[in-house]
Amino acid sequence: MIGIVIGIALIGLVAVLAVVRVAIGPDDANRAAASDLLFFAVVGLIVLVGTLVGNDHVFDLVLVGTVVGFLASVSLARALTRGRR
């Protein structure tokens, strides 16, 4: 139980640092990487809170969110490279 609370605190700290990087990132690639980190930090927080309260339905939402986040990362990388491979 205490490990979950420590995990929530650490991931919360990472999310705050990712927001700072999105705000002051020197270029679009850094902002994109920080926004991906922020998205997956939020997904991690949802998992830990769902584990803490013992809700089984959270994991279905996390699975769908993770797939959507992965597809968003791929499409954003494709947009930043302007379609070049």
mmCIF file of C-alpha atoms in Angstrom:
data_model
loop_
_atom_site.group_PDB
_atom_site.id
_atom_site.type_symbol
_atom_site.label_atom_id
_atom_site.label_comp_id
_atom_site.label_asym_id
_atom_site.label_seq_id
_atom_site.Cartn_x
_atom_site.Cartn_y
_atom_site.Cartn_z
ATOM 1 C CA MET A 1 0.000 0.000 0.000
ATOM 2 C CA ILE A 2 2.789 2.445 0.862
ATOM 3 C CA GLY A 3 4.597 1.527 -2.373
ATOM 4 C CA ILE A 4 1.566 2.567 -4.406
ATOM 5 C CA VAL A 5 1.415 5.923 -2.634
ATOM 6 C CA ILE A 6 5.141 6.482 -3.235
ATOM 7 C CA GLY A 7 4.625 5.560 -6.900
ATOM 8 C CA ILE A 8 1.773 8.060 -7.195
ATOM 9 C CA ALA A 9 3.986 10.784 -5.702
ATOM 10 C CA LEU A 10 6.905 10.004 -8.026
ATOM 11 C CA ILE A 11 4.775 9.834 -11.152
ATOM 12 C CA GLY A 12 3.079 13.077 -10.100
ATOM 13 C CA LEU A 13 6.503 14.709 -9.885
ATOM 14 C CA VAL A 14 7.397 13.385 -13.336
ATOM 15 C CA ALA A 15 4.123 14.773 -14.704
ATOM 16 C CA VAL A 16 4.888 18.228 -13.301
ATOM 17 C CA LEU A 17 8.370 18.148 -14.842
ATOM 18 C CA ALA A 18 6.870 17.068 -18.176
ATOM 19 C CA VAL A 19 4.472 20.023 -18.089
ATOM 20 C CA VAL A 20 7.435 22.335 -17.529
ATOM 21 C CA ARG A 21 9.245 20.769 -20.506
ATOM 22 C CA VAL A 22 6.165 21.199 -22.695
ATOM 23 C CA ALA A 23 5.970 24.862 -21.687
ATOM 24 C CA ILE A 24 9.647 25.754 -22.218
ATOM 25 C CA GLY A 25 10.810 23.124 -24.695
ATOM 26 C CA PRO A 26 13.331 24.514 -27.159
ATOM 27 C CA ASP A 27 11.746 22.878 -30.218
ATOM 28 C CA ASP A 28 8.734 20.869 -31.329
ATOM 29 C CA ALA A 29 10.450 17.500 -30.934
ATOM 30 C CA ASN A 30 11.147 18.130 -27.242
ATOM 31 C CA ARG A 31 7.589 19.270 -26.691
ATOM 32 C CA ALA A 32 6.273 16.149 -28.435
ATOM 33 C CA ALA A 33 8.435 13.843 -26.323
ATOM 34 C CA ALA A 34 7.371 15.635 -23.150
ATOM 35 C CA SER A 35 3.695 15.425 -24.100
ATOM 36 C CA ASP A 36 4.061 11.675 -24.666
ATOM 37 C CA LEU A 37 5.710 11.362 -21.266
ATOM 38 C CA LEU A 38 2.901 13.393 -19.724
ATOM 39 C CA PHE A 39 0.251 11.210 -21.340
ATOM 40 C CA PHE A 40 1.804 7.985 -20.130
ATOM 41 C CA ALA A 41 2.408 9.468 -16.668
ATOM 42 C CA VAL A 42 -1.312 10.191 -16.448
ATOM 43 C CA VAL A 43 -2.045 6.629 -17.578
ATOM 44 C CA GLY A 44 0.324 5.371 -14.873
ATOM 45 C CA LEU A 45 -1.433 7.505 -12.275
ATOM 46 C CA ILE A 46 -4.775 6.071 -13.351
ATOM 47 C CA VAL A 47 -3.386 2.542 -12.970
ATOM 48 C CA LEU A 48 -1.999 3.222 -9.509
ATOM 49 C CA VAL A 49 -5.150 4.925 -8.273
ATOM 50 C CA GLY A 50 -7.249 2.090 -9.731
ATOM 51 C CA THR A 51 -5.052 -0.412 -7.903
ATOM 52 C CA LEU A 52 -5.306 1.589 -4.698
ATOM 53 C CA VAL A 53 -9.110 1.626 -4.723
ATOM 54 C CA GLY A 54 -9.378 -1.908 -6.114
ATOM 55 C CA ASN A 55 -11.434 -1.083 -9.203
ATOM 56 C CA ASP A 56 -11.112 -3.718 -11.946
ATOM 57 C CA HIS A 57 -12.717 -1.598 -14.689
ATOM 58 C CA VAL A 58 -9.823 0.858 -14.725
ATOM 59 C CA PHE A 59 -7.548 -1.582 -16.521
ATOM 60 C CA ASP A 60 -9.826 -1.783 -19.569
ATOM 61 C CA LEU A 61 -9.670 1.992 -19.859
ATOM 62 C CA VAL A 62 -5.911 1.953 -19.466
ATOM 63 C CA LEU A 63 -5.535 -0.619 -22.241
ATOM 64 C CA VAL A 64 -7.542 1.502 -24.665
ATOM 65 C CA GLY A 65 -5.739 4.680 -23.571
ATOM 66 C CA THR A 66 -2.343 3.085 -24.072
ATOM 67 C CA VAL A 67 -3.174 1.990 -27.606
ATOM 68 C CA VAL A 68 -4.508 5.456 -28.432
ATOM 69 C CA GLY A 69 -1.393 7.053 -26.907
ATOM 70 C CA PHE A 70 0.898 4.825 -28.950
ATOM 71 C CA LEU A 71 -0.931 5.666 -32.169
ATOM 72 C CA ALA A 72 -0.810 9.367 -31.290
ATOM 73 C CA SER A 73 2.947 9.123 -30.702
ATOM 74 C CA VAL A 74 3.497 7.454 -34.058
ATOM 75 C CA SER A 75 1.355 9.958 -35.933
ATOM 76 C CA LEU A 76 2.998 12.913 -34.174
ATOM 77 C CA ALA A 77 6.449 11.600 -35.063
ATOM 78 C CA ARG A 78 5.295 11.194 -38.635
ATOM 79 C CA ALA A 79 3.980 14.766 -38.666
ATOM 80 C CA LEU A 80 7.216 16.163 -37.213
ATOM 81 C CA THR A 81 9.293 14.444 -39.892
ATOM 82 C CA ARG A 82 6.804 15.587 -42.551
ATOM 83 C CA GLY A 83 6.269 12.051 -43.805
ATOM 84 C CA ARG A 84 9.920 11.229 -44.462
ATOM 85 C CA ARG A 85 11.119 7.802 -43.391
#
